[in-house]
């Protein structure tokens, strides 16, 4: 009988979480103290929106992403609701439009100016009035423009078409009345043709969002669902909730058969709600617990076991809510594949946490950045309402690339400038040193210089690049992940030095041969 090892190969096995430094956090932010189980934070490549405490109505802050550090206590707010704001969501196709819902039973659409707010923003672009009780959740359609979903404490899900000239919309285009209690979460599949919901009756439902019909309903008693999430194009659902013994639990479901889960996994005995986040580009699942300080992450596969635990990011600071940056706002130069914005109410702090794949190369990593959903809709509101379905318009994260078609196509490489035939080893060294030093790489004229000149400049760059310190000297690592990164950098430096020594030995041998030839020639003369 052959023995099979109990490990699996994965390029994301060593993903680690890197918290931002203090100066790159958002300090003195009056984060809401609401007890609702929502994210309370929404992020896009330009702004971070966070629900805040406000006397006399509800408000939220919109902070430019680059404006880190301590927040002015008189910083302008977006305030127009008469009750507490419960949820905010950025329009995925317009980085300057945001939807908010409130205890005053209304949804408001806001236009955020591109310049900084000079005073409180109180006039909204549109107001949606239709719910009889407070509105707990809002969700934009993933592929159709101007389609917004809302769920309220009147047990209704409403579909709104914002592609109208009316400032106040009194009636939705569709009302879904199949729930018997408060809706706890909503999630769309990739093309927005299916909507999954969880309800306070602990049932999971898969709906046709246009017809309002229930296509699947889970009646499994061993798992009481709280949050649900479509797992991209895997045709699977993931729900978080509690088991019959009140342990926090995750369950994986086939979206076409909700009778029995494909897999269940108990986590712990804590009471905080688990927020799941799925990255369809990397097939990674992140589970964030409310009131926890850690973030667990898994790799999802179609084969058993479907959920493969990787590791977790640990912190002593508990999170009240969490925001997620869209993939188009990530820093691909540092191999960042996901970014959280953690709300820490005990410190009035918003802390960015980057999930990074450790790679030695500084070039663009094609294998961890496949084409991803861009900021353009693939359908108009009327097309979607008439029954059309389309996947998202894809884009490449390679800097300077163009939008791709809705079908995943391999991104084209940008045209490279013609370069002279130089030593590839030397070119890699100089390019790497220029990137590490923050200065421009060698110009074309400099590349045409003799080899010894380039090596001499390489040594000069090395001396001022290290700032007078030993090349292995660096600040002490704070975490195991930073220690691993430092180890990789040192290995690269050792390899570079060995290559340089080898080059010098070859040059010395060539010089000896030339001297020998000169001596032989002089003796003949």
Tab-separated table of C-alpha atoms in Angstrom, residues 33-40 86 103 134 136 153 275 290 320:
chain	number	residue	atom	x	y	z
A	33	UNK	CA	-20.854	51.939	18.496
A	34	UNK	CA	-23.889	50.367	16.834
A	35	UNK	CA	-24.538	46.733	17.780
A	36	UNK	CA	-25.651	45.703	14.283
A	37	UNK	CA	-23.614	42.976	12.597
A	38	UNK	CA	-22.506	44.980	9.559
A	39	UNK	CA	-19.121	45.962	8.150
A	40	UNK	CA	-19.597	49.718	8.889
A	86	UNK	CA	-26.517	51.024	9.290
A	103	UNK	CA	-32.938	53.466	10.685
A	134	UNK	CA	-35.434	50.524	9.067
A	136	UNK	CA	-30.293	47.159	7.332
A	153	UNK	CA	-36.689	45.013	8.901
A	275	UNK	CA	-17.713	37.787	8.131
A	290	UNK	CA	-16.392	40.425	14.951
A	320	UNK	CA	-15.645	46.181	15.268
